[in-house]
mmCIF file of the C-alpha atoms, coordinates in Angstrom:
data_MODEL
# 
_entry.id   MODEL 
# 
loop_
_atom_site.group_PDB 
_atom_site.id 
_atom_site.type_symbol 
_atom_site.label_atom_id 
_atom_site.label_alt_id 
_atom_site.label_comp_id 
_atom_site.label_asym_id 
_atom_site.label_entity_id 
_atom_site.label_seq_id 
_atom_site.pdbx_PDB_ins_code 
_atom_site.Cartn_x 
_atom_site.Cartn_y 
_atom_site.Cartn_z 
_atom_site.occupancy 
_atom_site.B_iso_or_equiv 
_atom_site.pdbx_formal_charge 
_atom_site.auth_seq_id 
_atom_site.auth_comp_id 
_atom_site.auth_asym_id 
_atom_site.auth_atom_id 
_atom_site.pdbx_PDB_model_num 
ATOM 1   C CA . UNK A 1 1   ? -18.182 45.172  -20.410 1.00 0.00 ? 1   UNK A CA 1 
ATOM 2   C CA . UNK A 1 2   ? -21.004 42.724  -19.894 1.00 0.00 ? 2   UNK A CA 1 
ATOM 3   C CA . UNK A 1 3   ? -18.986 40.027  -21.721 1.00 0.00 ? 3   UNK A CA 1 
ATOM 4   C CA . UNK A 1 4   ? -16.026 40.618  -19.393 1.00 0.00 ? 4   UNK A CA 1 
ATOM 5   C CA . UNK A 1 5   ? -18.258 40.229  -16.319 1.00 0.00 ? 5   UNK A CA 1 
ATOM 6   C CA . UNK A 1 6   ? -19.792 37.077  -17.782 1.00 0.00 ? 6   UNK A CA 1 
ATOM 7   C CA . UNK A 1 7   ? -16.334 35.616  -18.445 1.00 0.00 ? 7   UNK A CA 1 
ATOM 8   C CA . UNK A 1 8   ? -15.175 36.523  -14.942 1.00 0.00 ? 8   UNK A CA 1 
ATOM 9   C CA . UNK A 1 9   ? -18.254 34.923  -13.392 1.00 0.00 ? 9   UNK A CA 1 
ATOM 10  C CA . UNK A 1 10  ? -17.759 31.806  -15.534 1.00 0.00 ? 10  UNK A CA 1 
ATOM 11  C CA . UNK A 1 11  ? -14.114 31.579  -14.453 1.00 0.00 ? 11  UNK A CA 1 
ATOM 12  C CA . UNK A 1 12  ? -15.072 31.846  -10.769 1.00 0.00 ? 12  UNK A CA 1 
ATOM 13  C CA . UNK A 1 13  ? -17.686 29.100  -11.192 1.00 0.00 ? 13  UNK A CA 1 
ATOM 14  C CA . UNK A 1 14  ? -15.221 26.892  -13.076 1.00 0.00 ? 14  UNK A CA 1 
ATOM 15  C CA . UNK A 1 15  ? -12.594 27.302  -10.357 1.00 0.00 ? 15  UNK A CA 1 
ATOM 16  C CA . UNK A 1 16  ? -15.157 26.590  -7.642  1.00 0.00 ? 16  UNK A CA 1 
ATOM 17  C CA . UNK A 1 17  ? -16.309 23.503  -9.539  1.00 0.00 ? 17  UNK A CA 1 
ATOM 18  C CA . UNK A 1 18  ? -12.744 22.269  -9.984  1.00 0.00 ? 18  UNK A CA 1 
ATOM 19  C CA . UNK A 1 19  ? -12.090 22.831  -6.299  1.00 0.00 ? 19  UNK A CA 1 
ATOM 20  C CA . UNK A 1 20  ? -15.173 20.811  -5.383  1.00 0.00 ? 20  UNK A CA 1 
ATOM 21  C CA . UNK A 1 21  ? -14.146 18.045  -7.767  1.00 0.00 ? 21  UNK A CA 1 
ATOM 22  C CA . UNK A 1 22  ? -10.655 17.958  -6.247  1.00 0.00 ? 22  UNK A CA 1 
ATOM 23  C CA . UNK A 1 23  ? -12.129 17.644  -2.774  1.00 0.00 ? 23  UNK A CA 1 
ATOM 24  C CA . UNK A 1 24  ? -14.421 14.845  -3.937  1.00 0.00 ? 24  UNK A CA 1 
ATOM 25  C CA . UNK A 1 25  ? -11.380 12.910  -5.231  1.00 0.00 ? 25  UNK A CA 1 
ATOM 26  C CA . UNK A 1 26  ? -9.609  12.794  -1.872  1.00 0.00 ? 26  UNK A CA 1 
ATOM 27  C CA . UNK A 1 27  ? -7.351  9.746   -1.661  1.00 0.00 ? 27  UNK A CA 1 
ATOM 28  C CA . UNK A 1 28  ? -9.140  6.767   -0.160  1.00 0.00 ? 28  UNK A CA 1 
ATOM 29  C CA . UNK A 1 29  ? -6.514  4.148   -0.980  1.00 0.00 ? 29  UNK A CA 1 
ATOM 30  C CA . UNK A 1 30  ? -3.035  3.562   0.430   1.00 0.00 ? 30  UNK A CA 1 
ATOM 31  C CA . UNK A 1 31  ? -0.276  1.940   -1.589  1.00 0.00 ? 31  UNK A CA 1 
ATOM 32  C CA . UNK A 1 32  ? 2.512   0.677   0.683   1.00 0.00 ? 32  UNK A CA 1 
ATOM 33  C CA . UNK A 1 33  ? 5.797   -0.167  -1.006  1.00 0.00 ? 33  UNK A CA 1 
ATOM 34  C CA . UNK A 1 34  ? 8.103   -1.882  1.456   1.00 0.00 ? 34  UNK A CA 1 
ATOM 35  C CA . UNK A 1 35  ? 11.708  -2.803  0.653   1.00 0.00 ? 35  UNK A CA 1 
ATOM 36  C CA . UNK A 1 36  ? 13.540  -2.350  3.939   1.00 0.00 ? 36  UNK A CA 1 
ATOM 37  C CA . UNK A 1 37  ? 15.244  -5.236  5.728   1.00 0.00 ? 37  UNK A CA 1 
ATOM 38  C CA . UNK A 1 38  ? 15.043  -3.312  9.014   1.00 0.00 ? 38  UNK A CA 1 
ATOM 39  C CA . UNK A 1 39  ? 12.764  -5.064  11.537  1.00 0.00 ? 39  UNK A CA 1 
ATOM 40  C CA . UNK A 1 40  ? 11.462  -1.834  13.059  1.00 0.00 ? 40  UNK A CA 1 
ATOM 41  C CA . UNK A 1 41  ? 10.716  -0.323  9.650   1.00 0.00 ? 41  UNK A CA 1 
ATOM 42  C CA . UNK A 1 42  ? 8.867   -3.425  8.487   1.00 0.00 ? 42  UNK A CA 1 
ATOM 43  C CA . UNK A 1 43  ? 6.836   -3.590  11.683  1.00 0.00 ? 43  UNK A CA 1 
ATOM 44  C CA . UNK A 1 44  ? 5.951   0.099   11.798  1.00 0.00 ? 44  UNK A CA 1 
ATOM 45  C CA . UNK A 1 45  ? 4.951   0.051   8.121   1.00 0.00 ? 45  UNK A CA 1 
ATOM 46  C CA . UNK A 1 46  ? 2.507   -2.739  8.899   1.00 0.00 ? 46  UNK A CA 1 
ATOM 47  C CA . UNK A 1 47  ? 1.228   -0.917  12.006  1.00 0.00 ? 47  UNK A CA 1 
ATOM 48  C CA . UNK A 1 48  ? 0.511   2.190   9.940   1.00 0.00 ? 48  UNK A CA 1 
ATOM 49  C CA . UNK A 1 49  ? -1.117  0.187   7.132   1.00 0.00 ? 49  UNK A CA 1 
ATOM 50  C CA . UNK A 1 50  ? -3.386  -1.542  9.669   1.00 0.00 ? 50  UNK A CA 1 
ATOM 51  C CA . UNK A 1 51  ? -4.300  1.772   11.289  1.00 0.00 ? 51  UNK A CA 1 
ATOM 52  C CA . UNK A 1 52  ? -5.069  3.259   7.887   1.00 0.00 ? 52  UNK A CA 1 
ATOM 53  C CA . UNK A 1 53  ? -7.264  0.272   7.029   1.00 0.00 ? 53  UNK A CA 1 
ATOM 54  C CA . UNK A 1 54  ? -9.166  0.744   10.304  1.00 0.00 ? 54  UNK A CA 1 
ATOM 55  C CA . UNK A 1 55  ? -9.928  4.271   9.144   1.00 0.00 ? 55  UNK A CA 1 
ATOM 56  C CA . UNK A 1 56  ? -11.658 2.934   6.046   1.00 0.00 ? 56  UNK A CA 1 
ATOM 57  C CA . UNK A 1 57  ? -8.880  3.125   3.479   1.00 0.00 ? 57  UNK A CA 1 
ATOM 58  C CA . UNK A 1 58  ? -8.278  0.436   0.841   1.00 0.00 ? 58  UNK A CA 1 
ATOM 59  C CA . UNK A 1 59  ? -4.770  -1.021  1.326   1.00 0.00 ? 59  UNK A CA 1 
ATOM 60  C CA . UNK A 1 60  ? -2.411  -2.478  -1.272  1.00 0.00 ? 60  UNK A CA 1 
ATOM 61  C CA . UNK A 1 61  ? 1.061   -3.654  -0.219  1.00 0.00 ? 61  UNK A CA 1 
ATOM 62  C CA . UNK A 1 62  ? 3.992   -4.342  -2.532  1.00 0.00 ? 62  UNK A CA 1 
ATOM 63  C CA . UNK A 1 63  ? 6.906   -6.214  -0.933  1.00 0.00 ? 63  UNK A CA 1 
ATOM 64  C CA . UNK A 1 64  ? 10.234  -5.967  -2.726  1.00 0.00 ? 64  UNK A CA 1 
ATOM 65  C CA . UNK A 1 65  ? 13.881  -6.689  -1.987  1.00 0.00 ? 65  UNK A CA 1 
ATOM 66  C CA . UNK A 1 66  ? 14.617  -7.889  1.543   1.00 0.00 ? 66  UNK A CA 1 
ATOM 67  C CA . UNK A 1 67  ? 11.057  -7.108  2.679   1.00 0.00 ? 67  UNK A CA 1 
ATOM 68  C CA . UNK A 1 68  ? 9.663   -9.690  0.235   1.00 0.00 ? 68  UNK A CA 1 
ATOM 69  C CA . UNK A 1 69  ? 10.721  -12.492 2.595   1.00 0.00 ? 69  UNK A CA 1 
ATOM 70  C CA . UNK A 1 70  ? 7.757   -11.353 4.731   1.00 0.00 ? 70  UNK A CA 1 
ATOM 71  C CA . UNK A 1 71  ? 5.655   -13.095 2.073   1.00 0.00 ? 71  UNK A CA 1 
ATOM 72  C CA . UNK A 1 72  ? 7.235   -16.487 2.807   1.00 0.00 ? 72  UNK A CA 1 
ATOM 73  C CA . UNK A 1 73  ? 7.434   -19.056 5.603   1.00 0.00 ? 73  UNK A CA 1 
ATOM 74  C CA . UNK A 1 74  ? 11.146  -18.176 5.882   1.00 0.00 ? 74  UNK A CA 1 
ATOM 75  C CA . UNK A 1 75  ? 10.369  -14.834 7.503   1.00 0.00 ? 75  UNK A CA 1 
ATOM 76  C CA . UNK A 1 76  ? 11.987  -14.662 10.925  1.00 0.00 ? 76  UNK A CA 1 
ATOM 77  C CA . UNK A 1 77  ? 11.065  -11.216 12.177  1.00 0.00 ? 77  UNK A CA 1 
ATOM 78  C CA . UNK A 1 78  ? 11.168  -10.485 15.879  1.00 0.00 ? 78  UNK A CA 1 
ATOM 79  C CA . UNK A 1 79  ? 8.126   -10.043 18.060  1.00 0.00 ? 79  UNK A CA 1 
ATOM 80  C CA . UNK A 1 80  ? 7.690   -6.349  18.754  1.00 0.00 ? 80  UNK A CA 1 
ATOM 81  C CA . UNK A 1 81  ? 6.303   -4.834  21.928  1.00 0.00 ? 81  UNK A CA 1 
ATOM 82  C CA . UNK A 1 82  ? 3.821   -3.680  23.003  1.00 0.00 ? 82  UNK A CA 1 
ATOM 83  C CA . UNK A 1 83  ? 1.934   -5.528  20.231  1.00 0.00 ? 83  UNK A CA 1 
ATOM 84  C CA . UNK A 1 84  ? 3.445   -8.940  20.990  1.00 0.00 ? 84  UNK A CA 1 
ATOM 85  C CA . UNK A 1 85  ? 3.449   -9.740  17.262  1.00 0.00 ? 85  UNK A CA 1 
ATOM 86  C CA . UNK A 1 86  ? 5.814   -9.584  14.313  1.00 0.00 ? 86  UNK A CA 1 
ATOM 87  C CA . UNK A 1 87  ? 5.495   -7.721  11.017  1.00 0.00 ? 87  UNK A CA 1 
ATOM 88  C CA . UNK A 1 88  ? 4.306   -10.803 9.124   1.00 0.00 ? 88  UNK A CA 1 
ATOM 89  C CA . UNK A 1 89  ? 1.441   -11.301 11.570  1.00 0.00 ? 89  UNK A CA 1 
ATOM 90  C CA . UNK A 1 90  ? 0.356   -7.708  10.966  1.00 0.00 ? 90  UNK A CA 1 
ATOM 91  C CA . UNK A 1 91  ? 0.689   -8.317  7.221   1.00 0.00 ? 91  UNK A CA 1 
ATOM 92  C CA . UNK A 1 92  ? -1.599  -11.345 7.512   1.00 0.00 ? 92  UNK A CA 1 
ATOM 93  C CA . UNK A 1 93  ? -4.113  -9.219  9.406   1.00 0.00 ? 93  UNK A CA 1 
ATOM 94  C CA . UNK A 1 94  ? -4.209  -6.886  6.405   1.00 0.00 ? 94  UNK A CA 1 
ATOM 95  C CA . UNK A 1 95  ? -4.827  -9.823  4.059   1.00 0.00 ? 95  UNK A CA 1 
ATOM 96  C CA . UNK A 1 96  ? -7.515  -11.256 6.313   1.00 0.00 ? 96  UNK A CA 1 
ATOM 97  C CA . UNK A 1 97  ? -9.273  -7.886  6.197   1.00 0.00 ? 97  UNK A CA 1 
ATOM 98  C CA . UNK A 1 98  ? -9.231  -7.523  2.419   1.00 0.00 ? 98  UNK A CA 1 
ATOM 99  C CA . UNK A 1 99  ? -5.900  -5.882  1.587   1.00 0.00 ? 99  UNK A CA 1 
ATOM 100 C CA . UNK A 1 100 ? -4.090  -6.804  -1.608  1.00 0.00 ? 100 UNK A CA 1 
ATOM 101 C CA . UNK A 1 101 ? -0.539  -7.992  -0.895  1.00 0.00 ? 101 UNK A CA 1 
ATOM 102 C CA . UNK A 1 102 ? 1.966   -8.773  -3.624  1.00 0.00 ? 102 UNK A CA 1 
ATOM 103 C CA . UNK A 1 103 ? 5.651   -9.384  -4.110  1.00 0.00 ? 103 UNK A CA 1 
ATOM 104 C CA . UNK A 1 104 ? 7.424   -7.365  -6.766  1.00 0.00 ? 104 UNK A CA 1 
ATOM 105 C CA . UNK A 1 105 ? 7.506   -9.079  -10.133 1.00 0.00 ? 105 UNK A CA 1 
ATOM 106 C CA . UNK A 1 106 ? 11.253  -9.673  -9.990  1.00 0.00 ? 106 UNK A CA 1 
ATOM 107 C CA . UNK A 1 107 ? 11.293  -11.347 -6.553  1.00 0.00 ? 107 UNK A CA 1 
ATOM 108 C CA . UNK A 1 108 ? 10.490  -14.934 -7.558  1.00 0.00 ? 108 UNK A CA 1 
ATOM 109 C CA . UNK A 1 109 ? 12.513  -15.105 -10.802 1.00 0.00 ? 109 UNK A CA 1 
ATOM 110 C CA . UNK A 1 110 ? 15.609  -13.783 -9.028  1.00 0.00 ? 110 UNK A CA 1 
ATOM 111 C CA . UNK A 1 111 ? 15.503  -15.877 -5.863  1.00 0.00 ? 111 UNK A CA 1 
ATOM 112 C CA . UNK A 1 112 ? 15.180  -19.550 -5.001  1.00 0.00 ? 112 UNK A CA 1 
ATOM 113 C CA . UNK A 1 113 ? 11.527  -18.976 -4.037  1.00 0.00 ? 113 UNK A CA 1 
ATOM 114 C CA . UNK A 1 114 ? 8.582   -20.101 -6.151  1.00 0.00 ? 114 UNK A CA 1 
ATOM 115 C CA . UNK A 1 115 ? 4.948   -19.057 -6.107  1.00 0.00 ? 115 UNK A CA 1 
ATOM 116 C CA . UNK A 1 116 ? 4.274   -22.118 -3.926  1.00 0.00 ? 116 UNK A CA 1 
ATOM 117 C CA . UNK A 1 117 ? 6.493   -20.548 -1.228  1.00 0.00 ? 117 UNK A CA 1 
ATOM 118 C CA . UNK A 1 118 ? 4.274   -17.477 -0.903  1.00 0.00 ? 118 UNK A CA 1 
ATOM 119 C CA . UNK A 1 119 ? 1.829   -17.352 1.983   1.00 0.00 ? 119 UNK A CA 1 
ATOM 120 C CA . UNK A 1 120 ? -1.870  -17.711 1.213   1.00 0.00 ? 120 UNK A CA 1 
ATOM 121 C CA . UNK A 1 121 ? -3.287  -14.474 -0.103  1.00 0.00 ? 121 UNK A CA 1 
ATOM 122 C CA . UNK A 1 122 ? 0.021   -13.163 -1.501  1.00 0.00 ? 122 UNK A CA 1 
ATOM 123 C CA . UNK A 1 123 ? 0.745   -13.185 -5.221  1.00 0.00 ? 123 UNK A CA 1 
ATOM 124 C CA . UNK A 1 124 ? 3.420   -11.828 -7.565  1.00 0.00 ? 124 UNK A CA 1 
ATOM 125 C CA . UNK A 1 125 ? 2.557   -8.345  -8.803  1.00 0.00 ? 125 UNK A CA 1 
ATOM 126 C CA . UNK A 1 126 ? 1.669   -7.514  -12.378 1.00 0.00 ? 126 UNK A CA 1 
ATOM 127 C CA . UNK A 1 127 ? 3.717   -4.348  -13.120 1.00 0.00 ? 127 UNK A CA 1 
ATOM 128 C CA . UNK A 1 128 ? 1.150   -3.016  -15.597 1.00 0.00 ? 128 UNK A CA 1 
ATOM 129 C CA . UNK A 1 129 ? -1.666  -3.401  -13.064 1.00 0.00 ? 129 UNK A CA 1 
ATOM 130 C CA . UNK A 1 130 ? 0.403   -1.871  -10.249 1.00 0.00 ? 130 UNK A CA 1 
ATOM 131 C CA . UNK A 1 131 ? 1.356   1.037   -12.480 1.00 0.00 ? 131 UNK A CA 1 
ATOM 132 C CA . UNK A 1 132 ? -2.291  1.716   -13.294 1.00 0.00 ? 132 UNK A CA 1 
ATOM 133 C CA . UNK A 1 133 ? -3.156  1.562   -9.586  1.00 0.00 ? 133 UNK A CA 1 
ATOM 134 C CA . UNK A 1 134 ? -0.370  4.010   -8.764  1.00 0.00 ? 134 UNK A CA 1 
ATOM 135 C CA . UNK A 1 135 ? -1.629  6.421   -11.431 1.00 0.00 ? 135 UNK A CA 1 
ATOM 136 C CA . UNK A 1 136 ? -5.045  6.573   -9.743  1.00 0.00 ? 136 UNK A CA 1 
ATOM 137 C CA . UNK A 1 137 ? -5.372  10.037  -8.106  1.00 0.00 ? 137 UNK A CA 1 
ATOM 138 C CA . UNK A 1 138 ? -7.269  8.501   -5.181  1.00 0.00 ? 138 UNK A CA 1 
ATOM 139 C CA . UNK A 1 139 ? -4.130  6.587   -4.108  1.00 0.00 ? 139 UNK A CA 1 
ATOM 140 C CA . UNK A 1 140 ? -1.669  7.814   -1.468  1.00 0.00 ? 140 UNK A CA 1 
ATOM 141 C CA . UNK A 1 141 ? 1.843   6.403   -1.321  1.00 0.00 ? 141 UNK A CA 1 
ATOM 142 C CA . UNK A 1 142 ? 3.881   5.171   1.614   1.00 0.00 ? 142 UNK A CA 1 
ATOM 143 C CA . UNK A 1 143 ? 7.306   3.737   0.916   1.00 0.00 ? 143 UNK A CA 1 
ATOM 144 C CA . UNK A 1 144 ? 10.050  2.350   3.122   1.00 0.00 ? 144 UNK A CA 1 
# 
């Protein structure tokens, strides 16, 4: 009987410890994967990433497909109100405040763009590195 009580007490402590460990590993990073060509979607994704950064989260942005043009001088997104800015300007704010911004690995080899066409602070992604980042339990995901 005493062994059963000891096992039960140990199980309760183990569960409580696991619960505390899970709470300690709350996500503190945001991974934004943006592929949409829609102006409103691009802009709002950047608004939310900036707001999340202001709340102390680490931000990493991966631009793929039509959204990857945000990484180049060719981006021609509209100015959105009430901010009076476009999505690329919000993206640059993220970079200027320490966010990692990358284009998907297949963007440059499958377009007429080269690495020289990317804005300062934006690089092609390394799929292995991005995959490891995504596997981190402290990372939340936001994708559009």
